[in-house]
Short mmCIF file of C-alpha atoms in Angstrom, two decimals:
data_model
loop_
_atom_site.label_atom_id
_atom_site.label_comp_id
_atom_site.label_asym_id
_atom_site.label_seq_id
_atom_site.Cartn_x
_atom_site.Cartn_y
_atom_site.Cartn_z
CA UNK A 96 59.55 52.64 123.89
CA UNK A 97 58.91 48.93 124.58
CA UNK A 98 57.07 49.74 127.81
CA UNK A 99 54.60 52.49 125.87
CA UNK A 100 53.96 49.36 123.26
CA UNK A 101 53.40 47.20 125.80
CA UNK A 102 50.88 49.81 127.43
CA UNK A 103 48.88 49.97 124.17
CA UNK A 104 48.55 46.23 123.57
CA UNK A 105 47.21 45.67 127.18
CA UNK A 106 45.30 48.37 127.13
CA UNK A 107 43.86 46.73 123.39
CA UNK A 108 43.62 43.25 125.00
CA UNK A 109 41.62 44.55 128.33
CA UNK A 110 39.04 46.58 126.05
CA UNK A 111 37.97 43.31 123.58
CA UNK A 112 37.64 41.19 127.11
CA UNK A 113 35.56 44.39 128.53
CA UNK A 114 33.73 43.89 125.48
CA UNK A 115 32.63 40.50 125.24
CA UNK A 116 30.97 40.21 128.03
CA UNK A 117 27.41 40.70 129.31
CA UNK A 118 25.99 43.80 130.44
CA UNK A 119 25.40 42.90 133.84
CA UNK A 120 28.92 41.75 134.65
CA UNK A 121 30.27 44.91 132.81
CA UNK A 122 28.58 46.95 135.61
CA UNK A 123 29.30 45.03 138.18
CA UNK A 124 33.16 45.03 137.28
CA UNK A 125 32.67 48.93 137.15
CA UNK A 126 31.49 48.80 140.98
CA UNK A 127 34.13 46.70 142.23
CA UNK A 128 36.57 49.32 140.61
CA UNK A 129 35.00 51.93 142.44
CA UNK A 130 34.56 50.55 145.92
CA UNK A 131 38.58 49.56 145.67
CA UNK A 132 39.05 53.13 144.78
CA UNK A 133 36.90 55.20 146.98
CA UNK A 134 34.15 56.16 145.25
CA UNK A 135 30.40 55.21 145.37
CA UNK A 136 28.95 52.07 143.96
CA UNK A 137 26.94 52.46 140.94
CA UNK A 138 24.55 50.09 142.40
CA UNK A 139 23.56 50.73 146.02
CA UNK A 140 21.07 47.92 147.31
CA UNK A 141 19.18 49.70 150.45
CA UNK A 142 17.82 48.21 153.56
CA UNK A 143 14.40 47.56 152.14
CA UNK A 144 14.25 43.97 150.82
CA UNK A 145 12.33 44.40 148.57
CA UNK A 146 13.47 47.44 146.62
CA UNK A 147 17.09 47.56 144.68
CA UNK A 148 17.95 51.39 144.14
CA UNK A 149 20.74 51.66 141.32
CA UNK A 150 22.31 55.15 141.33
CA UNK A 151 23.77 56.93 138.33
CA UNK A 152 26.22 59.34 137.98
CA UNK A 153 28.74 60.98 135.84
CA UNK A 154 31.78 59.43 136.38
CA UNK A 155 35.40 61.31 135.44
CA UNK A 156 36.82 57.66 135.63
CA UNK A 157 34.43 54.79 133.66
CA UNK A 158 33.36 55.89 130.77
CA UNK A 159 31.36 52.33 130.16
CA UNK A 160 29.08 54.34 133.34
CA UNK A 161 29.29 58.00 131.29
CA UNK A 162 27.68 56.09 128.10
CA UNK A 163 25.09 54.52 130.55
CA UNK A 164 24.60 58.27 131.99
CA UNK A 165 24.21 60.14 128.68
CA UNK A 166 21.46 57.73 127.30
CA UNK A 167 19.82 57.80 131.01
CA UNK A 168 20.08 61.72 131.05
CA UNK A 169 18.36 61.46 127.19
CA UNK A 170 15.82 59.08 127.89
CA UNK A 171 14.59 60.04 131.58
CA UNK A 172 14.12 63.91 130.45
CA UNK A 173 12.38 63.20 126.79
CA UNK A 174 9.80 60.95 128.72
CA UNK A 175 9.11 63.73 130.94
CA UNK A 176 8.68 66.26 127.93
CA UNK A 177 11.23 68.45 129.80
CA UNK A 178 14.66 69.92 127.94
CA UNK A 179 17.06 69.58 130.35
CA UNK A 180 18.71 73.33 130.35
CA UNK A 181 15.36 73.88 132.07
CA UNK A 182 16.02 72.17 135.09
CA UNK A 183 17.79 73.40 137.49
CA UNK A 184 16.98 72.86 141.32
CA UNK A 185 15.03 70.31 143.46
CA UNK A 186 13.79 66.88 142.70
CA UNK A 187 11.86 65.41 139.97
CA UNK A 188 10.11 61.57 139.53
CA UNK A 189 9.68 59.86 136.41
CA UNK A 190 6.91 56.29 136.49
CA UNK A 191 7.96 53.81 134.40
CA UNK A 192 6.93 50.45 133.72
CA UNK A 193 8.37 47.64 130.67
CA UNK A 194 7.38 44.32 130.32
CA UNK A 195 4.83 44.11 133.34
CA UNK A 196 7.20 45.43 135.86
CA UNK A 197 7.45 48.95 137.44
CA UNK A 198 10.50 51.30 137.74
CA UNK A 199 11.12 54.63 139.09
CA UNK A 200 13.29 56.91 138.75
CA UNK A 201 14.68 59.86 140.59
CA UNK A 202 16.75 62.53 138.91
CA UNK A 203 18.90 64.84 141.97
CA UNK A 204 21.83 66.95 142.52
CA UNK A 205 24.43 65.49 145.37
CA UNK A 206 27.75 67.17 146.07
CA UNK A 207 29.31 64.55 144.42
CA UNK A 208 28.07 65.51 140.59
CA UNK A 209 28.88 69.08 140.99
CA UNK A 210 26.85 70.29 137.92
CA UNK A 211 25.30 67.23 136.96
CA UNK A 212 22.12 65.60 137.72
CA UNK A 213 22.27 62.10 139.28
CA UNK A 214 19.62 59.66 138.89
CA UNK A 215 18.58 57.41 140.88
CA UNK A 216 16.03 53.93 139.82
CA UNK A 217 14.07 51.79 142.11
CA UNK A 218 12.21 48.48 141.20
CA UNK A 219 11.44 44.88 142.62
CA UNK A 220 14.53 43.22 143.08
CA UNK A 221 12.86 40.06 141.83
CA UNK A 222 13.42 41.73 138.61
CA UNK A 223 17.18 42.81 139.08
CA UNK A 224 18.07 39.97 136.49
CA UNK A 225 15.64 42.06 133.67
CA UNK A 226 16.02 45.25 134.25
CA UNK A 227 20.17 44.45 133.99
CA UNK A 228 19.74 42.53 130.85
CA UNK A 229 17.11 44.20 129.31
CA UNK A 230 15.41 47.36 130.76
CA UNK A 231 18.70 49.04 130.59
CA UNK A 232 20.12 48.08 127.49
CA UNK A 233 16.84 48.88 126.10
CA UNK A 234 17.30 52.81 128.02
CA UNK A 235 20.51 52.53 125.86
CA UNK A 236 18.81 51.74 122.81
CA UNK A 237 16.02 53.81 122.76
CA UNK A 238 17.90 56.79 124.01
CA UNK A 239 20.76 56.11 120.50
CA UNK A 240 16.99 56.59 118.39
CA UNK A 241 16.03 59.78 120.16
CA UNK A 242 15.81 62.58 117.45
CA UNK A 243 16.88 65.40 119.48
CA UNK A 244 18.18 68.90 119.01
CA UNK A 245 21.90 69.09 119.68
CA UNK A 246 23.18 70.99 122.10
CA UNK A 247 26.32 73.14 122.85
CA UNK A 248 28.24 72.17 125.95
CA UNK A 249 31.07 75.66 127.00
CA UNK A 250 33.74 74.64 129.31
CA UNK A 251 33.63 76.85 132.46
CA UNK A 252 37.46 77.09 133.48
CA UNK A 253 36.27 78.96 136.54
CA UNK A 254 34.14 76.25 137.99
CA UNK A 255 35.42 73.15 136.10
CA UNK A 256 32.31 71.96 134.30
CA UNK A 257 30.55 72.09 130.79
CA UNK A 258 27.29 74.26 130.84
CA UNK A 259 25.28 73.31 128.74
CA UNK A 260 22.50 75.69 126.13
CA UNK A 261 20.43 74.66 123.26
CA UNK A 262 22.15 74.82 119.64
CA UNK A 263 20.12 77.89 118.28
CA UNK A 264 22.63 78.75 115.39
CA UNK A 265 20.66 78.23 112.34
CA UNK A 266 23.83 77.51 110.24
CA UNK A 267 22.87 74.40 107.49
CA UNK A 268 24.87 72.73 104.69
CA UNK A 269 22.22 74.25 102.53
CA UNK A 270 22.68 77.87 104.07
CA UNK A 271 26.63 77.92 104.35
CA UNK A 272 29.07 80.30 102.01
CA UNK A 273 31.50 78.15 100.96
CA UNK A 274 32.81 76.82 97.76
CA UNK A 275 30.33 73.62 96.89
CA UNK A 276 33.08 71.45 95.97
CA UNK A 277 34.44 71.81 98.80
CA UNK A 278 31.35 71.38 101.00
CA UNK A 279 30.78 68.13 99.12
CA UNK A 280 33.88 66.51 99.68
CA UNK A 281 33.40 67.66 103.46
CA UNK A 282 30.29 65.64 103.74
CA UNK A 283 31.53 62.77 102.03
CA UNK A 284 34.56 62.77 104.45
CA UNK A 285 31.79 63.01 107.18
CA UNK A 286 29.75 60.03 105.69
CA UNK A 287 32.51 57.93 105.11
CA UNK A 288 34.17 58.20 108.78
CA UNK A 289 30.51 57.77 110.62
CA UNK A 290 30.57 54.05 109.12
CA UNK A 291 33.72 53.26 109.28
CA UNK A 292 33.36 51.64 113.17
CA UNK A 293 34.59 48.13 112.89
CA UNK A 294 37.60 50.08 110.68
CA UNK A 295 38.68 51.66 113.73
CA UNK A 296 38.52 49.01 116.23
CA UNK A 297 40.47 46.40 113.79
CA UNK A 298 43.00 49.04 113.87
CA UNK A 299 42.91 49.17 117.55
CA UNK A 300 42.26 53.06 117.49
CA UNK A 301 40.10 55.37 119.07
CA UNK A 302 37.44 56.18 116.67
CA UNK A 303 37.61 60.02 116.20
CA UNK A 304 38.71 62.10 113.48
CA UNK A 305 40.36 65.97 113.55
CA UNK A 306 39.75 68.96 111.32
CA UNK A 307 41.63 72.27 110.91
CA UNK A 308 39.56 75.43 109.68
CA UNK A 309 41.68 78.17 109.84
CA UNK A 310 41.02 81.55 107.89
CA UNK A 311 40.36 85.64 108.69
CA UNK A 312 37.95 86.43 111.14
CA UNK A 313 34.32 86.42 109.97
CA UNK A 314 34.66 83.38 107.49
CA UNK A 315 32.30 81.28 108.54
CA UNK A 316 34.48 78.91 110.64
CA UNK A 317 31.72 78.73 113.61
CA UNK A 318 29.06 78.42 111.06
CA UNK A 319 30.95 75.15 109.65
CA UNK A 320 31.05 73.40 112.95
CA UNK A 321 27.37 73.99 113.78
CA UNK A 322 26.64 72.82 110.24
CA UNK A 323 28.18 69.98 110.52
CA UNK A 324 26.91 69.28 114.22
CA UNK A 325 23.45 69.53 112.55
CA UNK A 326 24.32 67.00 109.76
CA UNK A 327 25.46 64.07 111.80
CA UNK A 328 23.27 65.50 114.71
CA UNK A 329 26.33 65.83 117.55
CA UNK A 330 26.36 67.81 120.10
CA UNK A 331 29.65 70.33 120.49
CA UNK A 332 31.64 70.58 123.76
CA UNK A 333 33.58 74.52 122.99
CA UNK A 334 36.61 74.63 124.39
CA UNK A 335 38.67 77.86 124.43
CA UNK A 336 41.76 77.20 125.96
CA UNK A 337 43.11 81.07 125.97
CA UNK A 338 41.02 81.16 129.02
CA UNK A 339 42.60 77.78 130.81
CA UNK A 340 45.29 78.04 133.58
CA UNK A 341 48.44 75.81 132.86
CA UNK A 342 48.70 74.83 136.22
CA UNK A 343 44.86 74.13 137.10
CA UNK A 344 44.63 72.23 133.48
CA UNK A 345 43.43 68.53 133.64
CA UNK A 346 42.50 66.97 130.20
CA UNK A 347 41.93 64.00 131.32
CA UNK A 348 38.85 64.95 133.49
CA UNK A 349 37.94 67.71 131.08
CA UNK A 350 37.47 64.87 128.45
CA UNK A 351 35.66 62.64 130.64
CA UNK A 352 33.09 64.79 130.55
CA UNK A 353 32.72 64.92 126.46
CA UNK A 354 29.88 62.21 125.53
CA UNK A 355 29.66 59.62 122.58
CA UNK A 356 29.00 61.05 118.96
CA UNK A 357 30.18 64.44 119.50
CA UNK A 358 32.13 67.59 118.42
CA UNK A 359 35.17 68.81 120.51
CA UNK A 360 35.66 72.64 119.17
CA UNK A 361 39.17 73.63 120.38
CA UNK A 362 39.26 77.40 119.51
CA UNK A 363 41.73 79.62 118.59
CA UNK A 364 45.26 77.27 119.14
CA UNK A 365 47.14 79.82 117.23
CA UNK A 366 47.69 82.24 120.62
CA UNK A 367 50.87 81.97 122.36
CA UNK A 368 49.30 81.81 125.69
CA UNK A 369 47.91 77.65 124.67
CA UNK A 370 50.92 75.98 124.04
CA UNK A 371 51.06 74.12 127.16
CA UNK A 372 47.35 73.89 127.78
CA UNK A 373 47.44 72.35 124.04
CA UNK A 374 50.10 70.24 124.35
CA UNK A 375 48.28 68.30 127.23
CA UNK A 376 45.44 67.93 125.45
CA UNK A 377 46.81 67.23 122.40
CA UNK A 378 48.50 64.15 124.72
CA UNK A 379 45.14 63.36 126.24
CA UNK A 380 43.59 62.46 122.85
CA UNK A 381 46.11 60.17 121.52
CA UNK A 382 45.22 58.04 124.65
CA UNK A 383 41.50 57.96 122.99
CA UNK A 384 38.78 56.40 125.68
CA UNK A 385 38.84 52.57 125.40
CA UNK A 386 35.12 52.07 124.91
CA UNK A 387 33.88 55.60 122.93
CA UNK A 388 31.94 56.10 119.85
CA UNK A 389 32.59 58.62 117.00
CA UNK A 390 33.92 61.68 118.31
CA UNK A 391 35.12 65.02 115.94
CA UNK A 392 37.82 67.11 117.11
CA UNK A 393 37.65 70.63 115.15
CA UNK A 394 40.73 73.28 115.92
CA UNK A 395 40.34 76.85 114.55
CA UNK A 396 43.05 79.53 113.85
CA UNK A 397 43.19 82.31 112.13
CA UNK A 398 46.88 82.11 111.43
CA UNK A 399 47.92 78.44 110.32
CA UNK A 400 51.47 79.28 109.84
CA UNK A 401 52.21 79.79 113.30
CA UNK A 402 50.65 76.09 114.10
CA UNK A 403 53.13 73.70 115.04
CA UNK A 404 53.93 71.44 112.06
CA UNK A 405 53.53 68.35 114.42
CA UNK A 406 49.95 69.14 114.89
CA UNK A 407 49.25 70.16 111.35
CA UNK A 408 50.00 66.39 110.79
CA UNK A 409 47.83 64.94 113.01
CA UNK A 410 45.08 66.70 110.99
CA UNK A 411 43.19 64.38 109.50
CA UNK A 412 41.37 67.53 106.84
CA UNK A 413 42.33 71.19 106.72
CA UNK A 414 39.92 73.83 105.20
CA UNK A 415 40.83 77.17 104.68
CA UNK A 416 37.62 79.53 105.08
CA UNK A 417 38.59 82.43 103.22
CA UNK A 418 37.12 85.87 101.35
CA UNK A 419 33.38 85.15 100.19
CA UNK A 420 33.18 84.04 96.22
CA UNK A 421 30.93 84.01 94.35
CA UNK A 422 29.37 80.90 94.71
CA UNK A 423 28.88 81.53 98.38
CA UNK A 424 27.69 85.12 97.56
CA UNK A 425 24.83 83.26 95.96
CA UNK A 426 23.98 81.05 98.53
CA UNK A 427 23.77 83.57 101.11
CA UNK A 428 21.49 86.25 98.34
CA UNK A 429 19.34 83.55 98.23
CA UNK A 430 19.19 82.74 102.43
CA UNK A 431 18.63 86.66 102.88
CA UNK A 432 16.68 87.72 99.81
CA UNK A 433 15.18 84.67 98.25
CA UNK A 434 16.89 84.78 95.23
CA UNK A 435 17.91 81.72 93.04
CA UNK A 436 21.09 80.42 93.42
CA UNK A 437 21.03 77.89 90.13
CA UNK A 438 23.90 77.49 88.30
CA UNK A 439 24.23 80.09 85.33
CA UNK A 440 21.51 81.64 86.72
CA UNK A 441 21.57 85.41 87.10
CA UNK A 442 18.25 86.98 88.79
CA UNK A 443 19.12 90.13 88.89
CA UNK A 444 21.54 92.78 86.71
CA UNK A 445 23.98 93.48 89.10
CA UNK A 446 24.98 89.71 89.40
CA UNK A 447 28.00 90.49 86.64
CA UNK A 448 29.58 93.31 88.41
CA UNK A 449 29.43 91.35 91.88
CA UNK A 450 31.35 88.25 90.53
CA UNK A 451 33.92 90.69 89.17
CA UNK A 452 34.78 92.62 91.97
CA UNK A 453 33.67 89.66 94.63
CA UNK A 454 36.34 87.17 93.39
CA UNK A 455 39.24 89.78 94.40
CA UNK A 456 38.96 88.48 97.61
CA UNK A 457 38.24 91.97 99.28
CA UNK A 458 35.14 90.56 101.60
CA UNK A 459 34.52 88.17 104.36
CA UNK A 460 30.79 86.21 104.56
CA UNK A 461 30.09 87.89 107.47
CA UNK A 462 30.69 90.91 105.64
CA UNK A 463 28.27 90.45 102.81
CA UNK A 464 25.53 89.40 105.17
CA UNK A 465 25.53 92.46 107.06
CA UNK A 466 25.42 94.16 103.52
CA UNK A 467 22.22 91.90 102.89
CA UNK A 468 20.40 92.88 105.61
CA UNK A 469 20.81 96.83 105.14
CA UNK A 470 17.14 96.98 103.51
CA UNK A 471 14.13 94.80 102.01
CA UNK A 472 14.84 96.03 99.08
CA UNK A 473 16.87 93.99 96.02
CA UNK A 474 18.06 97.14 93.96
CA UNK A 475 19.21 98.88 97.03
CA UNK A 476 20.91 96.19 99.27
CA UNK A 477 22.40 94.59 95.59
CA UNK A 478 23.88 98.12 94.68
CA UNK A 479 24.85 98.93 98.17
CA UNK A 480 27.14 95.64 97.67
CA UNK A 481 28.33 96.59 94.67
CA UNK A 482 29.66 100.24 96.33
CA UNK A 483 31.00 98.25 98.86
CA UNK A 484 32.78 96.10 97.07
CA UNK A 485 33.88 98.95 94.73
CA UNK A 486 35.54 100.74 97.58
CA UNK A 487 37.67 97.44 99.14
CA UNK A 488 38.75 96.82 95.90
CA UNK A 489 40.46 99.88 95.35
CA UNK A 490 41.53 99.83 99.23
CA UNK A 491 43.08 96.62 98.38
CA UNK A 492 44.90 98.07 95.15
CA UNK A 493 46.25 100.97 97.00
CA UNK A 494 47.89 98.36 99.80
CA UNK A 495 49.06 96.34 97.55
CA UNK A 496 51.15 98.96 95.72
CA UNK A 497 52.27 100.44 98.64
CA UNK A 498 53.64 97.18 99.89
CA UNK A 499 55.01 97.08 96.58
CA UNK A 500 56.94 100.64 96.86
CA UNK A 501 58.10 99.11 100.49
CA UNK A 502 59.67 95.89 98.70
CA UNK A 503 61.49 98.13 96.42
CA UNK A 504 62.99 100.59 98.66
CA UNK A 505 64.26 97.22 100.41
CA UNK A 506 65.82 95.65 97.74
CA UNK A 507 67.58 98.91 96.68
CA UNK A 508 69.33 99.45 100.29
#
């Protein structure tokens, strides 16, 4: 116990030195480590002497070099008006020039980044002391501005790597069935933890914060998480550890490879095959990364009872995404058919019987919207709904007296 304290405060004390110094020496600490421990230097001077090439790579050990490769990756492909999933093979070149002086850069694939582009900047080494103090920084900076469309990052267990797609799921805040107090309170949770920085590192804790959403299948769960990836603009890393082998299963490197101001989506933790897998995760996130930015961790299950209690309590929120109401039965009319979804505001004459039979909890969001779609037509799709509803209500009545009859025969044996 007193060595795992004792871990934690040097581990507190070695991140607020790390931090108070310059740019420049931060980087050239981060060499040093590496050439002690095998692997390349981030900055590789060539023979030319003239010329100073700095390489950079993902690394599954720094992440002070991972935040300086996600904000290279960002800025290098926006100035070349290239999305990144496009890119695939061979080289590409990128002028630049800031303050008088002229860079270039070189993004690659080596053996080393298996996955990952590398990228490679040359430049005057007259100017080493600006482009260290300033160009990069400013590559940093610029990059953190960037309004760009998230993306979603799936963890390939076969070839131990995220690839990466756009985020085309249209899922909004303003399009989402749920219950709008509940949304509310969800985005003011959101708000609240986004600013809440200098909170976090007084406390000497990794800033990140965990939700559960657990609930029946077709619920809206996935349509949640890309909402709120599109809210705080985040990319998601999905992780579905049902497909991970135990014994092949290395957190640690997995997580490296999660950037700054991001969503980790752990799917479906309620299947007997995770344990394990989970549990080494779970352990991996306590340790937090020393020098990270906001990062959301969002578990799903469609069973929360047979969730560990010890995890449940690590859970920072827990939404249940249940049955469509009828609040969220409005919200999704008006995505699919353009009607109003006001307050006390009924557009059409079937909007009475739909409340009554829709608040039995006999129907799933997904459910509804397939109902939606069935025609172009109000009266038809609106009475179709009604039929459906009509007939899982009195499905639902029928099971529920049956159990019923079952509890009975029980408690007379």
């Amino acid at each position: 116990m007193k060595n795992g304290c004792l871990y934690i405060m040097m581990i507190k004390l070695i991140k607020s030195m790390f931090q108070a110094i310059t740019r420049p020496i931060q980087y050239l600490i981060i060499s040093y480590l590496r050439y002690v421990s095998g692997s390349p230097s981030l900055t590789d001077t060539k023979h030319d002497h003239y010329v100073t090439t700095l390489v950079i790579e993902h690394s599954y050990k720094f992440v002070r070099e991972n935040i300086l490769y996600s904000s290279t990756h960002a800025y290098v492909f926006n100035k070349l008006g290239i999305h990144p999933v496009n890119y695939h093979v061979g080289e590409l070149t990128l002028a630049d020039s800031y303050q008088g002086i002229e860079l270039s850069w070189r993004i690659f694939y080596n053996n080393k980044s298996i996955g990952r582009e590398s990228f490679e900047l040359k430049f005057d080494k007259r100017h080493k002391d600006l482009v260290y103090n300033s160009y990069l920084p400013y590559v940093e900076s610029t990059a953190k501005e960037m309004t760009t469309i998230p993306e979603v990052h799936i963890y390939s267990h076969s070839f131990d790597t995220w690839e990466t797609k756009p985020l085309e799921h249209h899922s909004t805040f303003e399009t989402i069935a749920m219950k709008e107090e509940l949304k509310r309170g969800l985005i003011h949770d959101l708000d609240m933890f986004v600013q809440r920085k200098d909170l976090y590192d007084r406390a000497g804790r990794p800033w990140t914060r965990s939700y559960l959403l657990y609930g029946p299948p077709g619920t809206g769960k996935t349509s949640l998480v890309v909402a709120m990836a599109k809210y705080l603009n985040f990319d998601v890393y999905d992780l579905q550890l049902s497909r991970a082998v135990e014994c092949y299963f290395n957190p640690r490197k997995l997580l490296s490879g999660v950037m700054n101001n991001s969503i980790l989506l752990v799917e479906d933790i309620d299947e007997g095959s995770t344990v394990l897998v989970l549990s080494k995760l779970l352990s991996s996130l306590t340790l937090g990364t020393p020098w990270g930015e906001a990062r959301i961790v969002i578990f799903t299950t469609k069973n929360k009872d047979m969730i560990d209690p010890t995890l449940l309590s690590r859970m920072s929120m827990e939404i249940y995404m249940g049955h469509c109401c009828f609040e969220g039965f409005k919200v999704l009319a008006s995505n699919y058919l353009g009607l109003s979804h006001v307050d006390n505001d009924e557009p059409h004459r079937l909007y009475r019987d739909i409340k009554r039979l829709i608040d039995g909890q006999v129907i799933t969001p997904a459910q509804v919207t397939v109902e939606l779609m069935e025609s172009e037509d109000v009266d038809v799709v609106l009475e179709g709904l009604v039929t459906t509803l009509e007939s899982l209500t009195s499905d639902k009545i029928d099971d529920d007296e049956d159990e019923e009859k079952h509890l009975a025969c029980l408690r007379d044996l």
